[in-house]
Amino acid sequence: MELHILEHSLKVASIEKEGIQICTHGLIKLAFLASKTRCKFFSLTETPEDYTIIVDEEGFKELPQSDLISVADATWLALNVVSGGGNASSSQPIGVTKIAKSVIAPLADHNISVFMLSTYQTDFILVRERDLPMVMHTLSSEFTLLRVVNGETVAAHDLGVTNGFVKPKLVPRPVIHPLSSPGNMFCVTSLDPDTLPSVATLLMDVMFYSGGSKEVGASGEDSSHIRFFSFSLIEGYISLVMDEQTAQRFPNNVLFTSASGELWKMVRIGGQPLGFDECGIVAQIAEPLATADIPAYYISTFKFDHALVPEENIQSVIRALRTEGAAP
Amino acid sequence: MELHILEHSLKVASIEKEGIQICTHGLIKLAFLASKTRCKFFSLTETPEDYTIIVDEEGFKELPQSDLISVADATWLALNVVSGGGNASSSQPIGVTKIAKSVIAPLADHNISVFMLSTYQTDFILVRERDLPMVMHTLSSEFTLLRVVNGETVAAHDLGVTNGFVKPKLVPRPVIHPLSSPGNMFCVTSLDPDTLPSVATLLMDVMFYSGGSKEVGASGEDSSHIRFFSFSLIEGYISLVMDEQTAQRFPNNVLFTSASGELWKMVRIGGQPLGFDECGIVAQIAEPLATADIPAYYISTFKFDHALVPEENIQSVIRALRTEGAAP
């Protein structure tokens, strides 16, 4: 198995709901006018609390400075696991479950906090740049470590963490944050970048003009429905996570899913904003899912974490995670 | 001939170039997401100096408050001339030349300042709401005056200017402002609102991401070329004025023009910003054009005025207007 350390230097930012107006100019450029920017890594996730942006240094320049934007105090690097050869962008979806024991758990054991971004195409594990030596040391026994440099994959150099480093004892990792499961169901989809312009106004409507509106209630939706939408354009690949109702607004055959009509339920993690320093949150969720062999997407945002699991597994997942939490 | 007094209460605003970022959210809603707003009258014109916005009260709410936005201190009403029956929106293009002697000159004679917006579909004559009684009085001998109320055309009530009002002596009206004619040529076009989403990203690129960039020079364009682009969405009808180079970026058959391939040269009026109080500027230009029977579109912006005349007439137009200016 290969672990690719991508070359993007990433910033993670939170835009408050009322700040989206001043950011729309830059965000539209990043999402819809790729030829106008050299940004190669852009992700936007809207939750009820805020918009979380993950963006490389080129893209970060497109955001204004404002009190309505908070930026996490670190530069992040994206890792992804590639089974077999080939480069990162052609890798198959793996699911956070598949990397739970090989990547997520060891990093948690070494007190390295991670920020997860599952997309239609792959799962990005974001780590702080300053943690990279420790990350590489931790994962070097399981993986061939490769760095992407100027688009080429090369062997990652040893960064010199060779001693003073004790393999930690593996301890139980109870689920310590409250969990909730919204009523709506989600699709994890993609679309051909060539068809992006044809649905751009619809996507803009969803991304910048639907949040916080009262229309949701008016259309008779379940009050337990959550506002959650994620768009990413990473190295030319588009990924979209949206609920069933939003997906129905798109023309037929524009969105594609790996298994047609596959729907996912969400487990939302956190009773109050989680912050970036606590380690092991992803592991608390991903390990029990891996044990039960339940596939899952996982999207961290500035304030909460979100796992998506198959509709039919949601009850057993919640039960399993609550049991973990109850037995520390 | 009928003169329709439309029911929109309009604001005229100028957005500075660097202010477009904070306005993009609102402007995209007004231009591309009509179902999200009750705005029925929206026009945006970009010049080298600024963006001029004409928008009704509903649309005005979409603009933020900012030092980068100046709003003309008045509410404006739009008039348009309809030859024969039918409602305003189905009227044929008339050209400012055709209304020069019947509307523009009499209003100038009565010291009523006007703001012109020619579109693909019609020519809107904007007057200050407070000038309406005088406007009606001035034009009542030539026109059947009708007001649009809740979308219905009804007879306009006499607003009570019946005396104390002397018909002014007609005096010569020399062209007193400097004129210039940029090197590029323009098309006045429209597109089907149903096809708007398919070109929305291209239009956004042109409207919000192309101004002030250095790319223009890099692509080898004549330095005498002017940045000028006008988009309007008024009562469901779209009008676009753009230069030839910009039009070539659109897919074939999306834009339509009344006479295919018709190109217009611009006469730009004003050596420094014209302001809103001076009367008769439109008349200075439109009357000589009417005398020479040269069709023209006319677009006022916050700071300058712009007439578009057929390519083959530009030299004689400039000569005629300069002669007017030289012989006061």
Short mmCIF file of C-alpha atoms in Angstrom, two decimals, chain A residues 70-305:
data_model
loop_
_atom_site.label_atom_id
_atom_site.label_comp_id
_atom_site.label_asym_id
_atom_site.label_seq_id
_atom_site.Cartn_x
_atom_site.Cartn_y
_atom_site.Cartn_z
CA SER A 70 -11.57 32.27 10.98
CA VAL A 71 -8.50 30.44 9.79
CA ALA A 72 -7.12 27.45 11.63
CA ASP A 73 -3.67 28.26 12.88
CA ALA A 74 -1.63 25.76 10.87
CA THR A 75 -0.73 24.68 7.39
CA TRP A 76 -2.13 21.26 6.57
CA LEU A 77 -0.96 18.57 4.19
CA ALA A 78 -3.24 16.05 2.56
CA LEU A 79 -2.39 12.37 2.57
CA ASN A 80 -4.12 9.68 0.70
CA VAL A 81 -3.84 5.97 0.56
CA VAL A 82 -3.46 4.34 -2.80
CA SER A 83 -3.90 0.62 -3.06
CA GLY A 84 -1.69 -0.68 -5.80
CA GLY A 85 0.14 1.55 -8.23
CA GLY A 86 -1.07 4.59 -10.12
CA ASN A 87 -1.30 8.14 -9.00
CA ALA A 88 -3.61 9.61 -6.40
CA SER A 89 -6.18 10.98 -8.81
CA SER A 90 -6.92 7.64 -10.42
CA SER A 91 -7.27 5.82 -7.12
CA GLN A 92 -10.50 4.08 -6.28
CA PRO A 93 -12.68 5.14 -3.36
CA ILE A 94 -11.53 3.43 -0.25
CA GLY A 95 -13.71 4.69 2.53
CA VAL A 96 -12.52 5.84 5.89
CA THR A 97 -13.33 2.39 7.25
CA LYS A 98 -10.60 0.84 5.17
CA ILE A 99 -7.92 3.16 6.50
CA ALA A 100 -9.17 3.17 10.08
CA LYS A 101 -6.78 0.56 11.41
CA SER A 102 -3.81 1.32 9.17
CA VAL A 103 -3.79 5.14 9.28
CA ILE A 104 -6.38 6.70 11.54
CA ALA A 105 -5.77 4.58 14.64
CA PRO A 106 -1.94 4.76 14.56
CA LEU A 107 -2.05 8.55 14.15
CA ALA A 108 -4.46 8.81 17.08
CA ASP A 109 -2.22 6.57 19.13
CA HIS A 110 0.60 9.02 18.52
CA ASN A 111 -1.49 12.04 19.44
CA ILE A 112 -1.55 13.40 15.93
CA SER A 113 -4.80 15.17 15.19
CA VAL A 114 -6.29 14.67 11.76
CA PHE A 115 -8.93 16.40 9.71
CA MET A 116 -10.78 14.13 7.26
CA LEU A 117 -12.25 14.93 3.89
CA SER A 118 -13.88 12.05 2.09
CA THR A 119 -14.79 12.75 -1.50
CA TYR A 120 -16.43 10.72 -4.23
CA GLN A 121 -12.98 9.86 -5.54
CA THR A 122 -10.90 9.29 -2.44
CA ASP A 123 -10.37 10.05 1.24
CA PHE A 124 -7.98 12.81 2.18
CA ILE A 125 -6.36 12.67 5.59
CA LEU A 126 -5.20 16.16 6.52
CA VAL A 127 -2.38 16.50 9.02
CA ARG A 128 -0.56 19.56 10.22
CA GLU A 129 2.60 20.19 8.22
CA ARG A 130 4.63 20.38 11.42
CA ASP A 131 3.45 16.88 12.36
CA LEU A 132 4.71 15.39 9.10
CA PRO A 133 7.93 13.85 10.47
CA MET A 134 5.94 12.07 13.15
CA VAL A 135 3.25 11.06 10.67
CA MET A 136 5.83 9.54 8.36
CA HIS A 137 7.56 7.76 11.16
CA THR A 138 4.26 6.39 12.44
CA LEU A 139 3.08 5.11 9.08
CA SER A 140 6.34 4.00 7.53
CA SER A 141 6.02 0.43 8.71
CA GLU A 142 2.65 -0.07 7.01
CA PHE A 143 3.09 2.00 3.88
CA THR A 144 5.44 2.90 1.09
CA LEU A 145 5.63 6.66 1.65
CA LEU A 146 5.65 8.79 -1.48
CA ARG A 147 5.62 12.54 -1.88
CA VAL A 148 4.13 14.37 -4.77
CA VAL A 149 6.58 17.01 -6.03
CA ASN A 150 5.67 19.10 -9.06
CA GLY A 151 3.03 16.56 -9.92
CA GLU A 152 5.50 13.64 -9.86
CA THR A 153 5.40 10.94 -7.24
CA VAL A 154 8.80 10.41 -5.63
CA ALA A 155 10.06 8.50 -2.62
CA ALA A 156 9.56 10.52 0.55
CA HIS A 157 12.78 11.32 2.33
CA ASP A 158 13.23 10.25 5.87
CA LEU A 159 12.61 13.33 7.95
CA GLY A 160 14.83 12.25 10.77
CA VAL A 161 12.51 11.09 13.51
CA THR A 162 14.42 7.97 14.37
CA ASN A 163 14.61 7.87 18.07
CA GLY A 164 13.14 9.33 21.21
CA PHE A 165 9.99 7.77 19.92
CA VAL A 166 8.29 4.99 21.78
CA LYS A 167 5.54 2.92 20.23
CA PRO A 168 2.54 3.80 22.35
CA LYS A 169 0.46 1.29 24.19
CA LEU A 170 -2.84 0.79 22.47
CA VAL A 171 -5.61 1.90 24.76
CA PRO A 172 -9.39 1.77 24.33
CA ARG A 173 -10.77 4.83 22.59
CA PRO A 174 -14.28 5.53 23.82
CA VAL A 175 -16.62 7.78 21.90
CA ILE A 176 -16.65 10.82 24.12
CA HIS A 177 -18.66 13.30 22.06
CA PRO A 178 -22.44 13.34 21.68
CA LEU A 179 -23.76 11.82 18.47
CA SER A 180 -26.84 12.71 16.51
CA SER A 181 -28.37 11.46 13.30
CA PRO A 182 -30.36 13.90 11.17
CA GLY A 183 -33.47 12.73 9.35
CA ASN A 184 -32.34 13.38 5.80
CA MET A 185 -30.36 11.06 3.59
CA PHE A 186 -27.34 11.93 1.51
CA CYS A 187 -25.74 11.05 -1.80
CA VAL A 188 -22.03 11.15 -2.50
CA THR A 189 -21.78 12.07 -6.16
CA SER A 190 -19.62 13.54 -8.84
CA LEU A 191 -20.03 15.20 -12.18
CA ASP A 192 -17.98 15.65 -15.28
CA PRO A 193 -16.10 18.99 -15.09
CA ASP A 194 -17.28 19.64 -18.65
CA THR A 195 -20.90 19.63 -17.47
CA LEU A 196 -20.18 21.89 -14.51
CA PRO A 197 -21.15 25.10 -16.35
CA SER A 198 -24.55 23.63 -17.23
CA VAL A 199 -25.44 23.26 -13.55
CA ALA A 200 -23.43 26.19 -12.19
CA THR A 201 -26.38 28.44 -11.41
CA LEU A 202 -28.16 25.59 -9.63
CA LEU A 203 -25.03 24.79 -7.64
CA MET A 204 -24.55 28.46 -6.76
CA ASP A 205 -28.15 28.60 -5.62
CA VAL A 206 -27.55 25.60 -3.36
CA MET A 207 -24.16 26.81 -2.13
CA PHE A 208 -24.71 30.51 -1.58
CA TYR A 209 -28.42 31.29 -1.57
CA SER A 210 -30.14 28.47 0.30
CA GLY A 211 -28.55 28.56 3.71
CA GLY A 212 -30.54 29.83 6.63
CA SER A 213 -33.60 30.51 4.53
CA LYS A 214 -37.01 29.78 5.92
CA GLU A 215 -38.04 28.01 2.72
CA VAL A 216 -36.87 24.71 4.13
CA GLY A 217 -39.53 24.70 6.78
CA ALA A 218 -42.12 26.00 4.37
CA SER A 219 -41.66 23.10 2.00
CA GLY A 220 -42.76 20.77 4.74
CA GLU A 221 -39.43 19.16 5.50
CA ASP A 222 -38.78 17.26 8.64
CA SER A 223 -37.39 19.58 11.27
CA SER A 224 -34.75 16.97 12.04
CA HIS A 225 -33.28 17.55 8.58
CA ILE A 226 -29.87 19.12 8.63
CA ARG A 227 -28.41 21.59 6.18
CA PHE A 228 -25.31 19.90 4.83
CA PHE A 229 -23.70 20.33 1.45
CA SER A 230 -20.16 19.70 0.37
CA PHE A 231 -18.48 20.64 -2.90
CA SER A 232 -14.90 19.93 -3.79
CA LEU A 233 -12.78 20.52 -6.85
CA ILE A 234 -9.47 18.83 -6.26
CA GLU A 235 -6.93 18.29 -9.02
CA GLY A 236 -9.70 18.63 -11.57
CA TYR A 237 -12.08 16.16 -9.92
CA ILE A 238 -15.44 17.27 -8.60
CA SER A 239 -17.15 15.69 -5.63
CA LEU A 240 -20.53 16.61 -4.21
CA VAL A 241 -22.26 15.50 -1.04
CA MET A 242 -25.84 16.63 -0.79
CA ASP A 243 -29.10 15.42 0.59
CA GLU A 244 -31.66 13.53 -1.46
CA GLN A 245 -33.95 16.56 -1.84
CA THR A 246 -31.14 18.70 -3.22
CA ALA A 247 -30.00 15.96 -5.60
CA GLN A 248 -33.51 15.79 -7.04
CA ARG A 249 -33.14 19.38 -8.26
CA PHE A 250 -30.44 18.31 -10.73
CA PRO A 251 -31.23 17.19 -14.27
CA ASN A 252 -31.20 13.46 -14.86
CA ASN A 253 -27.87 11.83 -15.58
CA VAL A 254 -25.73 14.83 -14.62
CA LEU A 255 -24.71 13.47 -11.23
CA PHE A 256 -23.13 10.08 -11.01
CA THR A 257 -22.76 7.78 -8.06
CA SER A 258 -20.73 4.61 -7.76
CA ALA A 259 -23.77 2.54 -6.88
CA SER A 260 -26.84 4.10 -8.41
CA GLY A 261 -29.27 5.56 -5.94
CA GLU A 262 -27.07 4.73 -2.97
CA LEU A 263 -28.18 6.73 0.05
CA TRP A 264 -26.29 7.43 3.22
CA LYS A 265 -27.35 8.46 6.69
CA MET A 266 -25.27 10.87 8.72
CA VAL A 267 -23.82 10.54 12.16
CA ARG A 268 -22.90 13.94 13.44
CA ILE A 269 -20.22 14.08 16.08
CA GLY A 270 -19.92 16.84 18.64
CA GLY A 271 -22.22 18.63 21.05
CA GLN A 272 -20.16 21.76 20.86
CA PRO A 273 -17.42 22.78 18.43
CA LEU A 274 -14.66 20.20 18.48
CA GLY A 275 -11.62 22.37 17.78
CA PHE A 276 -8.48 21.17 16.06
CA ASP A 277 -6.30 20.00 18.89
CA GLU A 278 -8.15 17.02 20.23
CA CYS A 279 -6.81 13.81 18.77
CA GLY A 280 -8.56 10.59 18.02
CA ILE A 281 -12.07 11.76 17.21
CA VAL A 282 -12.00 10.21 13.76
CA ALA A 283 -10.53 7.07 15.25
CA GLN A 284 -13.30 6.81 17.85
CA ILE A 285 -15.80 6.55 15.01
CA ALA A 286 -13.81 4.82 12.31
CA GLU A 287 -12.44 1.95 14.39
CA PRO A 288 -15.81 0.50 15.46
CA LEU A 289 -17.03 0.88 11.87
CA ALA A 290 -13.99 -0.98 10.64
CA THR A 291 -14.54 -3.71 13.19
CA ALA A 292 -18.12 -4.08 11.94
CA ASP A 293 -16.94 -3.71 8.32
CA ILE A 294 -19.37 -0.88 7.59
CA PRO A 295 -18.21 1.48 4.83
CA ALA A 296 -18.26 5.16 5.67
CA TYR A 297 -17.42 8.56 4.28
CA TYR A 298 -16.10 11.04 6.81
CA ILE A 299 -16.09 14.82 6.54
CA SER A 300 -14.59 17.02 9.22
CA THR A 301 -15.71 20.62 9.37
CA PHE A 302 -14.44 23.51 11.40
CA LYS A 303 -16.79 22.77 14.25
CA PHE A 304 -18.14 19.23 13.95
CA ASP A 305 -17.39 15.90 12.33
#
